[in-house]
Tab-separated table of C-alpha atoms in Angstrom:
chain	number	residue	atom	x	y	z
A	1	MET	CA	-0.051	0.034	0.083
A	2	PHE	CA	2.922	2.440	0.594
A	3	LYS	CA	6.681	2.362	0.437
A	4	LEU	CA	9.491	3.595	2.204
A	5	ASP	CA	12.580	3.993	0.035
A	6	PHE	CA	13.400	0.390	-1.509
A	7	SER	CA	16.995	0.218	0.279
A	8	ARG	CA	14.643	-0.489	3.335
A	9	ALA	CA	11.779	-2.324	1.699
A	10	ALA	CA	8.222	-1.555	1.410
A	11	ILE	CA	6.171	-1.393	4.747
A	12	LEU	CA	2.429	-1.710	4.886
A	13	ALA	CA	0.972	-1.017	8.161
A	14	ALA	CA	-2.626	-0.734	9.292
A	15	ALA	CA	-2.428	-1.271	12.837
A	16	LEU	CA	-5.613	-0.426	15.076
A	17	VAL	CA	-5.205	1.803	18.252
A	18	ALA	CA	-7.599	4.401	19.595
A	19	SER	CA	-7.712	7.212	21.894
A	20	PRO	CA	-8.366	6.688	25.660
A	21	GLN	CA	-11.922	7.997	25.556
A	22	LEU	CA	-14.327	5.102	25.553
A	23	PHE	CA	-17.921	4.738	24.793
A	24	ALA	CA	-20.466	1.863	25.344
A	25	GLN	CA	-22.067	-0.177	22.575
A	26	VAL	CA	-25.378	0.953	21.280
A	27	SER	CA	-28.542	0.285	22.167
A	28	VAL	CA	-30.743	-2.536	20.677
A	29	GLU	CA	-32.967	0.120	19.542
A	30	GLN	CA	-30.007	1.896	17.523
A	31	VAL	CA	-28.914	-1.249	15.981
A	32	ALA	CA	-32.568	-1.830	14.610
A	33	ARG	CA	-32.083	1.048	12.543
A	34	LEU	CA	-29.543	-0.858	10.462
A	35	GLY	CA	-31.162	-1.748	7.167
A	36	LYS	CA	-33.874	0.782	7.500
A	37	ASP	CA	-33.262	4.329	7.900
A	38	LEU	CA	-29.670	3.562	8.137
A	39	THR	CA	-27.964	1.232	5.602
A	40	PRO	CA	-26.624	-2.260	6.645
A	41	ILE	CA	-23.353	-0.454	7.302
A	42	GLY	CA	-24.911	2.636	9.050
A	43	ALA	CA	-25.106	5.302	6.535
A	44	GLN	CA	-28.004	7.684	6.005
A	45	THR	CA	-30.348	5.611	3.649
A	46	SER	CA	-32.207	8.557	2.351
A	47	ALA	CA	-31.183	11.378	-0.089
A	48	ASN	CA	-29.987	14.788	0.861
A	49	ALA	CA	-32.291	17.784	0.883
A	50	ASP	CA	-32.079	18.655	-2.464
A	51	GLY	CA	-31.378	14.991	-3.933
A	52	SER	CA	-28.026	15.705	-5.369
A	53	ILE	CA	-27.042	12.828	-3.282
A	54	PRO	CA	-29.747	10.086	-3.773
A	55	ALA	CA	-30.955	7.184	-1.562
A	56	TRP	CA	-28.658	4.395	-1.040
A	57	THR	CA	-30.761	1.350	-2.775
A	58	GLY	CA	-28.437	-1.442	-2.209
A	59	GLY	CA	-25.108	-0.477	-4.143
A	60	LEU	CA	-24.216	-2.665	-7.117
A	61	ALA	CA	-25.073	-6.049	-7.366
A	62	VAL	CA	-22.596	-8.903	-7.596
A	63	GLN	CA	-21.366	-9.475	-11.176
A	64	SER	CA	-19.728	-12.746	-12.326
A	65	ASN	CA	-18.674	-11.352	-15.498
A	66	ALA	CA	-17.019	-8.145	-13.840
A	67	ILE	CA	-13.578	-8.330	-15.224
A	68	ASP	CA	-12.839	-7.705	-19.136
A	69	PRO	CA	-9.189	-8.586	-19.606
A	70	ALA	CA	-8.541	-5.635	-21.861
A	71	ILE	CA	-9.818	-2.737	-19.442
A	72	GLY	CA	-10.438	-4.471	-16.264
A	73	TYR	CA	-13.456	-3.647	-14.297
A	74	LYS	CA	-16.313	-2.435	-16.723
A	75	ASP	CA	-17.360	0.779	-15.774
A	76	PRO	CA	-21.229	0.614	-15.077
A	77	PHE	CA	-21.293	4.590	-14.915
A	78	ALA	CA	-19.543	4.990	-18.577
A	79	ALA	CA	-22.477	6.958	-19.942
A	80	ASP	CA	-22.472	9.741	-17.093
A	81	LYS	CA	-21.113	13.242	-18.144
A	82	PRO	CA	-19.593	15.795	-15.982
A	83	LEU	CA	-21.869	17.982	-14.529
A	84	PHE	CA	-19.551	20.696	-13.889
A	85	THR	CA	-15.639	21.223	-13.493
A	86	ILE	CA	-14.150	22.982	-10.481
A	87	THR	CA	-11.066	25.067	-11.180
A	88	ALA	CA	-8.856	27.726	-9.651
A	89	ALA	CA	-11.234	30.313	-11.665
A	90	ASN	CA	-14.613	29.071	-9.893
A	91	ALA	CA	-13.509	27.207	-6.947
A	92	GLU	CA	-14.759	29.842	-4.434
A	93	LYS	CA	-18.426	29.230	-5.661
A	94	TYR	CA	-17.881	25.730	-4.342
A	95	ARG	CA	-15.862	26.203	-1.256
A	96	ASP	CA	-18.176	25.028	1.044
A	97	LYS	CA	-18.280	21.535	-0.558
A	98	LEU	CA	-14.413	21.350	-0.744
A	99	THR	CA	-11.822	20.593	1.784
A	100	ALA	CA	-8.919	22.920	2.473
A	101	GLY	CA	-6.365	20.337	0.563
A	102	GLU	CA	-8.614	20.205	-2.593
A	103	LEU	CA	-8.843	24.297	-2.715
A	104	ALA	CA	-5.063	24.382	-1.992
A	105	MET	CA	-4.606	22.035	-4.928
A	106	LEU	CA	-6.443	24.403	-7.353
A	107	LYS	CA	-4.541	27.315	-5.954
A	108	ARG	CA	-1.054	25.367	-6.323
A	109	TYR	CA	-1.952	24.280	-9.844
A	110	PRO	CA	-4.379	27.085	-11.382
A	111	ASP	CA	-3.342	26.182	-15.083
A	112	THR	CA	-3.234	22.274	-14.525
A	113	TRP	CA	-5.216	21.097	-12.059
A	114	LYS	CA	-9.250	20.756	-12.148
A	115	MET	CA	-12.083	18.538	-10.687
A	116	SER	CA	-14.561	16.810	-12.876
A	117	ILE	CA	-17.880	16.253	-10.936
A	118	TYR	CA	-20.059	13.789	-12.065
A	119	PRO	CA	-23.424	12.497	-10.918
A	120	THR	CA	-23.371	10.904	-7.330
A	121	ARG	CA	-23.670	7.074	-7.498
A	122	ARG	CA	-23.889	5.531	-4.264
A	123	SER	CA	-22.388	2.349	-5.497
A	124	ALA	CA	-20.920	0.685	-2.123
A	125	SER	CA	-21.882	-2.805	-1.525
A	126	TYR	CA	-20.835	-5.957	0.546
A	127	PRO	CA	-21.683	-9.732	0.854
A	128	SER	CA	-24.694	-10.231	2.951
A	129	ASN	CA	-22.617	-12.289	5.413
A	130	VAL	CA	-20.655	-9.059	6.102
A	131	TYR	CA	-23.559	-7.020	6.792
A	132	GLY	CA	-24.753	-9.637	9.283
A	133	GLU	CA	-21.202	-9.342	10.982
A	134	ILE	CA	-21.459	-5.654	10.966
A	135	LYS	CA	-24.759	-5.715	12.542
A	136	ALA	CA	-23.270	-8.211	15.463
A	137	ASN	CA	-20.229	-5.794	15.928
A	138	ALA	CA	-22.772	-2.870	16.562
A	139	THR	CA	-24.127	-5.022	19.577
A	140	ASN	CA	-20.741	-6.758	20.701
A	141	ALA	CA	-17.713	-4.793	19.631
A	142	LYS	CA	-16.272	-2.709	22.183
A	143	LEU	CA	-12.850	-0.835	22.976
A	144	VAL	CA	-10.391	-2.267	25.285
A	145	ASP	CA	-7.282	-1.370	26.802
A	146	GLU	CA	-8.077	2.450	26.817
A	147	GLY	CA	-8.882	2.201	23.378
A	148	ASN	CA	-5.498	0.611	22.317
A	149	GLY	CA	-7.587	-2.329	21.212
A	150	VAL	CA	-11.021	-3.770	20.429
A	151	SER	CA	-12.831	-6.990	21.298
A	152	ASN	CA	-15.701	-9.076	19.999
A	153	VAL	CA	-15.027	-7.799	16.222
A	154	LYS	CA	-15.876	-9.948	13.024
A	155	HIS	CA	-13.549	-8.681	10.537
A	156	ALA	CA	-15.532	-5.926	9.424
A	157	GLN	CA	-16.334	-2.376	10.397
A	158	PRO	CA	-16.869	-2.647	14.014
A	159	PHE	CA	-18.871	0.512	15.016
A	160	PRO	CA	-21.664	1.078	12.189
A	161	ILE	CA	-22.989	3.705	14.560
A	162	PRO	CA	-20.043	5.304	15.614
A	163	GLN	CA	-20.158	7.503	18.697
A	164	SER	CA	-16.668	9.241	18.307
A	165	GLY	CA	-14.171	10.040	15.809
A	166	MET	CA	-12.138	7.156	17.314
A	167	GLU	CA	-14.563	4.857	16.572
A	168	VAL	CA	-14.945	6.412	13.093
A	169	MET	CA	-11.163	5.716	12.252
A	170	TRP	CA	-11.483	2.138	13.480
A	171	ASN	CA	-14.079	1.637	10.910
A	172	HIS	CA	-11.738	2.448	8.221
A	173	LEU	CA	-8.925	0.562	9.731
A	174	MET	CA	-11.139	-2.683	10.151
A	175	ARG	CA	-13.138	-2.271	7.036
A	176	TYR	CA	-13.851	-5.383	5.023
A	177	ARG	CA	-11.415	-6.225	2.153
A	178	GLY	CA	-12.207	-9.670	1.714
A	179	THR	CA	-10.581	-12.624	3.528
A	180	THR	CA	-7.576	-13.016	1.352
A	181	VAL	CA	-6.145	-11.129	-1.379
A	182	LYS	CA	-3.057	-11.391	-3.738
A	183	ARG	CA	-2.115	-8.393	-5.862
A	184	VAL	CA	0.566	-6.745	-8.167
A	185	PHE	CA	0.890	-3.101	-7.604
A	186	ALA	CA	2.859	-0.020	-9.087
A	187	SER	CA	3.796	3.178	-7.315
A	188	ALA	CA	6.029	6.143	-8.216
A	189	THR	CA	7.406	9.419	-6.662
A	190	PRO	CA	7.604	11.777	-9.826
A	191	GLN	CA	10.086	14.428	-10.098
A	192	ARG	CA	8.931	18.129	-10.572
A	193	ASN	CA	9.498	17.592	-14.282
A	194	GLY	CA	7.127	14.393	-14.352
A	195	ASP	CA	10.215	11.882	-14.584
A	196	PHE	CA	9.499	8.672	-12.811
A	197	VAL	CA	10.666	5.264	-12.216
A	198	VAL	CA	7.930	2.759	-11.605
A	199	ALA	CA	8.300	0.513	-8.392
A	200	LYS	CA	6.485	-2.860	-8.451
A	201	ALA	CA	5.767	-5.451	-6.049
A	202	ILE	CA	3.248	-8.342	-5.267
A	203	GLU	CA	1.796	-8.932	-2.071
A	204	THR	CA	-0.569	-11.599	-0.307
A	205	MET	CA	-2.741	-10.743	2.399
A	206	LEU	CA	-4.597	-12.981	4.976
A	207	PHE	CA	-6.972	-11.178	6.963
A	208	ASN	CA	-8.095	-12.249	10.713
A	209	GLN	CA	-11.898	-12.900	10.708
A	210	ASP	CA	-12.453	-12.608	14.462
A	211	VAL	CA	-10.661	-10.460	16.788
A	212	SER	CA	-11.879	-11.685	20.044
A	213	ASP	CA	-9.846	-9.871	22.454
A	214	SER	CA	-6.837	-7.715	21.197
A	215	SER	CA	-5.844	-7.187	24.862
A	216	LYS	CA	-4.269	-10.640	24.751
A	217	SER	CA	-1.533	-11.602	22.525
A	218	ASN	CA	-3.510	-14.789	20.925
A	219	GLY	CA	-6.219	-12.719	19.845
A	220	ASN	CA	-4.356	-9.531	18.478
A	221	ILE	CA	-3.664	-10.294	14.435
A	222	LEU	CA	-5.262	-8.121	12.240
A	223	PHE	CA	-3.624	-9.117	9.125
A	224	TYR	CA	-0.755	-11.505	7.800
A	225	PHE	CA	1.289	-9.686	4.914
A	226	LEU	CA	3.927	-10.924	2.325
A	227	GLN	CA	5.364	-8.720	-0.113
A	228	LEU	CA	7.868	-9.723	-3.005
A	229	THR	CA	9.811	-6.815	-4.906
A	230	LEU	CA	9.633	-7.010	-8.549
A	231	ALA	CA	11.060	-3.441	-9.686
A	232	PRO	CA	13.306	-1.672	-9.823
A	233	ALA	CA	15.957	-4.142	-10.353
A	234	ARG	CA	18.420	-3.150	-7.727
A	235	VAL	CA	15.950	-4.481	-5.059
A	236	ALA	CA	14.180	-7.047	-7.166
A	237	GLY	CA	13.922	-10.157	-4.816
A	238	GLU	CA	13.573	-8.350	-1.646
A	239	SER	CA	10.701	-9.391	0.431
A	240	LEU	CA	8.756	-8.480	3.589
A	241	LEU	CA	6.776	-10.228	6.016
A	242	LEU	CA	4.494	-8.420	8.763
A	243	HIS	CA	2.180	-9.833	11.439
A	244	GLU	CA	0.020	-6.911	11.669
A	245	SER	CA	-1.303	-6.410	15.588
A	246	VAL	CA	-4.524	-5.036	16.357
A	247	ASN	CA	-3.224	-3.975	19.646
A	248	GLN	CA	0.081	-2.692	19.115
A	249	VAL	CA	0.767	-1.574	22.963
A	250	VAL	CA	0.360	-5.454	23.631
A	251	THR	CA	2.342	-6.514	20.608
A	252	PRO	CA	4.035	-3.995	18.274
A	253	ARG	CA	4.208	-4.941	14.539
A	254	GLN	CA	6.248	-7.630	13.696
A	255	GLY	CA	8.221	-7.982	10.453
A	256	TRP	CA	10.980	-9.806	8.702
A	257	LEU	CA	12.825	-8.734	5.660
A	258	TYR	CA	14.566	-10.924	3.319
A	259	SER	CA	17.592	-9.316	1.422
A	260	ALA	CA	18.312	-11.119	-1.936
A	261	GLY	CA	22.135	-9.727	-1.740
A	262	GLN	CA	22.477	-11.114	1.603
A	263	ARG	CA	20.304	-13.958	1.151
A	264	ARG	CA	19.510	-13.803	4.735
A	265	VAL	CA	16.229	-13.104	6.926
A	266	ARG	CA	16.394	-10.241	9.462
A	267	ARG	CA	14.037	-8.347	11.660
A	268	THR	CA	12.710	-5.208	10.562
A	269	PRO	CA	13.356	-2.275	12.367
A	270	SER	CA	10.272	-0.355	14.401
A	271	ILE	CA	8.830	2.013	12.082
A	272	ALA	CA	5.820	3.701	12.908
A	273	TYR	CA	4.300	7.042	13.003
A	274	ASP	CA	6.108	10.062	11.135
A	275	THR	CA	8.824	7.764	9.718
A	276	PRO	CA	9.373	9.214	6.250
A	277	ALA	CA	7.971	6.959	3.295
A	278	ASP	CA	7.917	7.261	-0.506
A	279	SER	CA	11.080	9.287	-0.751
A	280	GLY	CA	10.445	11.589	2.094
A	281	LEU	CA	7.091	12.896	0.520
A	282	THR	CA	4.872	10.896	2.945
A	283	THR	CA	4.989	9.385	6.339
A	284	VAL	CA	4.355	5.262	7.289
A	285	ASP	CA	1.234	6.044	9.073
A	286	SER	CA	-0.406	7.863	6.131
A	287	ALA	CA	0.082	4.354	4.132
A	288	ASP	CA	-3.580	3.429	3.404
A	289	MET	CA	-4.702	7.037	3.855
A	290	PHE	CA	-4.086	6.341	7.664
A	291	SER	CA	-2.556	3.320	9.466
A	292	GLY	CA	-0.882	2.681	12.791
A	293	ALA	CA	-1.121	3.706	16.348
A	294	LEU	CA	-3.710	6.564	16.975
A	295	ASP	CA	-2.253	7.396	20.513
A	296	ARG	CA	-0.458	10.297	19.743
A	297	TYR	CA	-3.526	12.164	18.822
A	298	SER	CA	-7.068	13.290	20.241
A	299	TRP	CA	-9.608	12.309	17.906
A	300	LYS	CA	-12.397	14.821	17.294
A	301	LEU	CA	-15.782	13.892	15.318
A	302	ILE	CA	-16.622	17.127	13.666
A	303	GLY	CA	-19.671	15.330	12.078
A	304	LYS	CA	-20.952	14.771	8.699
A	305	SER	CA	-20.400	17.101	5.623
A	306	GLU	CA	-21.133	17.033	2.036
A	307	ILE	CA	-18.225	17.279	0.140
A	308	TYR	CA	-16.982	16.523	-3.508
A	309	VAL	CA	-14.725	13.332	-3.008
A	310	PRO	CA	-13.055	11.066	-5.364
A	311	TYR	CA	-15.603	8.303	-5.971
A	312	ASN	CA	-16.364	5.346	-8.937
A	313	ASN	CA	-13.029	5.767	-10.295
A	314	TYR	CA	-13.530	2.714	-13.003
A	315	ARG	CA	-11.921	5.136	-15.835
A	316	PHE	CA	-8.915	5.922	-13.759
A	317	ALA	CA	-8.384	2.172	-13.219
A	318	ALA	CA	-9.040	1.306	-16.869
A	319	LYS	CA	-6.109	-1.195	-17.993
A	320	THR	CA	-5.959	0.865	-20.943
A	321	ASN	CA	-4.127	3.636	-18.966
A	322	LYS	CA	-0.625	3.471	-18.844
A	323	TYR	CA	1.340	4.857	-16.061
A	324	SER	CA	2.627	7.341	-18.603
A	325	ASP	CA	-0.986	8.205	-18.920
A	326	ILE	CA	-1.799	8.655	-15.368
A	327	ILE	CA	1.550	10.356	-14.062
A	328	ARG	CA	1.945	14.040	-14.902
A	329	PRO	CA	4.186	16.900	-13.354
A	330	GLY	CA	3.006	18.308	-9.890
A	331	HIS	CA	-0.185	15.867	-10.091
A	332	ILE	CA	-1.603	12.772	-11.814
A	333	ASN	CA	-3.817	13.736	-15.225
A	334	PRO	CA	-6.985	15.461	-14.216
A	335	GLU	CA	-8.841	14.221	-17.091
A	336	LEU	CA	-9.073	10.795	-15.248
A	337	PRO	CA	-10.179	11.070	-11.957
A	338	ARG	CA	-13.966	11.366	-11.306
A	339	TYR	CA	-15.450	13.393	-8.334
A	340	GLU	CA	-18.974	12.923	-6.559
A	341	LEU	CA	-20.654	14.590	-4.099
A	342	HIS	CA	-20.944	12.485	-0.891
A	343	ARG	CA	-21.829	12.685	2.795
A	344	VAL	CA	-18.356	12.111	4.615
A	345	TRP	CA	-17.526	11.578	8.326
A	346	HIS	CA	-15.164	14.526	8.900
A	347	VAL	CA	-12.679	13.310	12.028
A	348	ARG	CA	-9.842	15.752	13.194
A	349	ALA	CA	-6.622	14.461	14.813
A	350	GLU	CA	-4.899	16.920	16.786
A	351	LEU	CA	-1.447	16.270	18.354
A	352	LYS	CA	-1.416	15.802	22.050
A	353	PRO	CA	0.751	17.992	24.445
A	354	GLY	CA	4.052	16.388	24.787
A	355	GLN	CA	3.627	14.251	21.723
A	356	ARG	CA	5.783	14.530	18.860
A	357	HIS	CA	4.923	14.103	14.962
A	358	ILE	CA	5.679	16.211	11.667
A	359	TYR	CA	1.917	16.622	11.235
A	360	LYS	CA	0.248	19.072	14.097
A	361	GLN	CA	-3.423	18.399	12.631
A	362	ARG	CA	-4.895	15.849	10.215
A	363	ASP	CA	-8.130	15.942	8.847
A	364	PHE	CA	-9.893	12.971	7.471
A	365	TYR	CA	-12.825	12.473	5.332
A	366	LEU	CA	-14.402	8.950	5.254
A	367	ASP	CA	-17.166	7.740	2.895
A	368	GLU	CA	-19.969	7.361	5.115
A	369	ASP	CA	-21.078	4.160	2.507
A	370	SER	CA	-17.846	2.252	3.225
A	371	TYR	CA	-15.816	4.150	6.011
A	372	GLN	CA	-12.948	4.368	3.344
A	373	ILE	CA	-10.990	7.563	3.638
A	374	LEU	CA	-11.239	9.456	0.481
A	375	THR	CA	-9.209	12.673	1.272
A	376	ALA	CA	-6.824	13.656	3.788
A	377	ASP	CA	-5.445	17.122	4.769
A	378	HIS	CA	-2.136	17.413	6.905
A	379	PHE	CA	-0.897	20.305	8.547
A	380	ASP	CA	2.688	21.265	10.112
A	381	ASN	CA	3.501	22.252	13.498
A	382	HIS	CA	3.128	25.895	12.394
A	383	ASP	CA	-0.545	25.464	11.452
A	384	VAL	CA	0.285	25.264	7.660
A	385	LEU	CA	-1.376	22.874	5.190
A	386	TRP	CA	1.342	20.802	4.170
A	387	ARG	CA	-0.100	17.624	2.379
A	388	HIS	CA	-3.039	16.660	0.662
A	389	ALA	CA	-3.904	13.082	-0.211
A	390	GLU	CA	-6.768	11.414	-2.229
A	391	SER	CA	-7.776	7.576	-2.612
A	392	TYR	CA	-9.253	6.813	-5.900
A	393	THR	CA	-12.001	3.686	-5.219
A	394	ILE	CA	-14.178	1.572	-6.974
A	395	ASN	CA	-16.329	-1.245	-5.777
A	396	TYR	CA	-14.962	-4.307	-6.564
A	397	TYR	CA	-18.389	-5.646	-7.689
A	398	ASP	CA	-17.443	-9.376	-8.498
A	399	GLN	CA	-16.834	-9.418	-4.471
A	400	PRO	CA	-18.348	-6.846	-3.799
A	401	LEU	CA	-16.297	-4.222	-1.629
A	402	VAL	CA	-14.859	-1.064	-1.813
A	403	TRP	CA	-11.324	-0.753	-2.243
A	404	THR	CA	-8.521	1.859	-3.749
A	405	VAL	CA	-7.214	1.713	-6.987
A	406	GLY	CA	-4.834	4.591	-6.458
A	407	ASP	CA	-3.579	6.508	-3.857
A	408	ALA	CA	-1.886	10.088	-4.134
A	409	SER	CA	-0.140	12.397	-1.694
A	410	TYR	CA	0.479	15.743	-2.952
A	411	ASP	CA	3.401	17.861	-0.929
A	412	LEU	CA	2.050	21.143	-1.462
A	413	ILE	CA	5.051	23.022	-0.390
A	414	ALA	CA	7.729	20.980	-2.535
A	415	GLY	CA	5.669	20.444	-5.639
A	416	ARG	CA	6.120	16.598	-5.810
A	417	TYR	CA	3.865	13.698	-5.015
A	418	SER	CA	3.408	10.077	-4.739
A	419	ILE	CA	1.240	7.518	-6.120
A	420	GLY	CA	0.590	4.455	-5.205
A	421	ASN	CA	-1.571	1.271	-5.524
A	422	LEU	CA	-1.793	1.306	-8.969
A	423	SER	CA	-2.642	-1.960	-11.129
A	424	ASN	CA	-3.275	-0.529	-14.721
A	425	GLU	CA	-0.404	-2.564	-16.086
A	426	GLU	CA	-0.890	-5.357	-13.701
A	427	VAL	CA	-3.119	-8.601	-13.553
A	428	ALA	CA	-6.321	-8.314	-11.769
A	429	TYR	CA	-6.691	-8.722	-7.969
A	430	GLU	CA	-7.242	-12.283	-6.928
A	431	PHE	CA	-9.344	-12.386	-4.075
A	432	GLY	CA	-9.930	-15.401	-1.991
A	433	VAL	CA	-6.495	-16.923	-2.740
A	434	PRO	CA	-5.822	-20.188	-0.597
A	435	VAL	CA	-3.428	-19.416	2.121
A	436	GLU	CA	-3.346	-19.823	5.804
A	437	SER	CA	-1.506	-18.578	8.580
A	438	ASP	CA	1.089	-20.960	8.243
A	439	ASP	CA	2.153	-19.526	5.115
A	440	PHE	CA	3.325	-16.161	6.909
A	441	THR	CA	6.155	-17.412	8.870
A	442	PRO	CA	9.661	-16.314	8.794
A	443	ALA	CA	10.805	-19.534	7.366
A	444	LYS	CA	8.431	-19.361	4.440
A	445	LEU	CA	9.807	-15.644	3.684
A	446	ARG	CA	13.103	-17.029	2.114
A	447	GLN	CA	11.382	-19.746	0.075
A	448	ALA	CA	8.937	-16.935	-1.243
A	449	SER	CA	11.608	-14.921	-2.428
A	450	VAL	CA	13.795	-17.729	-3.904
A	451	ARG	CA	10.630	-18.992	-6.061
């Protein structure tokens, strides 16, 4: 999902930690709203006041013939035309529906950046059994160990009726992404002139389906992760194994690295929080839009807002796009991403007194229909907006589930960006691959690299 400099290997991290304030499970009466005025995942079922955000009617149905080898997932909304385009010239007109980072991007790149706004399609959907697990989580899930872990959670969003910013963030960190997945992805950190080198890796993940009590070591795995670097050539063959903990206070993330040059396996150093990643353009805890421990911040639930966010980015993901079609100087090709008006949860992270991080404040905007973070703004310790991130997602409707097809992080000061999780030139994701926890051991790490 993200990369450090390849000399240190790519690290993916999505640990689950929470702030100290705890809340009780919601009432039976509240849970009964799921599937009625609230969707099975807890979003508002009804349309907004003027109908520009429609009612949720189930999202995309499962399609067995979802993937066209030539283009990838077929775009179910290919016939849609942009309603309008937001540019630096008219941005003030739409200020109330843009984040600080979105406005800053338009100001930073007035001649080359724009946002094409399309009709809103509430396409998010999940398997029926996942909806059942989410409903059970609403009654059973709770925070433990001062919020550093959770208990009684089936692997899906634990708090469909969240009571705090912390619970909203847990929903992102524990959102359903299948049981197992194998994928090849590409990333790049373009120079200011647009020159770039593609890095590629293949990774396999096994998600824990039952987090019984993350205050105990035997119930504290979120997922297992194995990554093999394919390119660039100088680091091809390096591999990384992670045992990602739910509660990293009880059990810090465990990692092992196989060096192809040294032909040996060694433990990885502790990498977390604001450790630089992506050639110094992002931080480790910016992977997957946010990952890792939440303990250095106070988390405030600002509420729900109607914001223009990246959504239904099937055209962006099309395999007819080469990476050279996507990656441009300063930012991605603005002709490719699709933006829609959606209700999002707005969560603000404020650095606690005495804690250290390069970001003093962070604002996250999460899709109400999936709890995927769609955009984030990061402020430095002088309260200056420093970086803006966007996640371009689709519904992988052969599953179905919502996940990324590309994540971009823009350094507004340096005028550079990183782009990751691209698979336009790669084979399709494989969900449900036959792997078990025994396949994610240090002994298996070298075997995977040699193969």
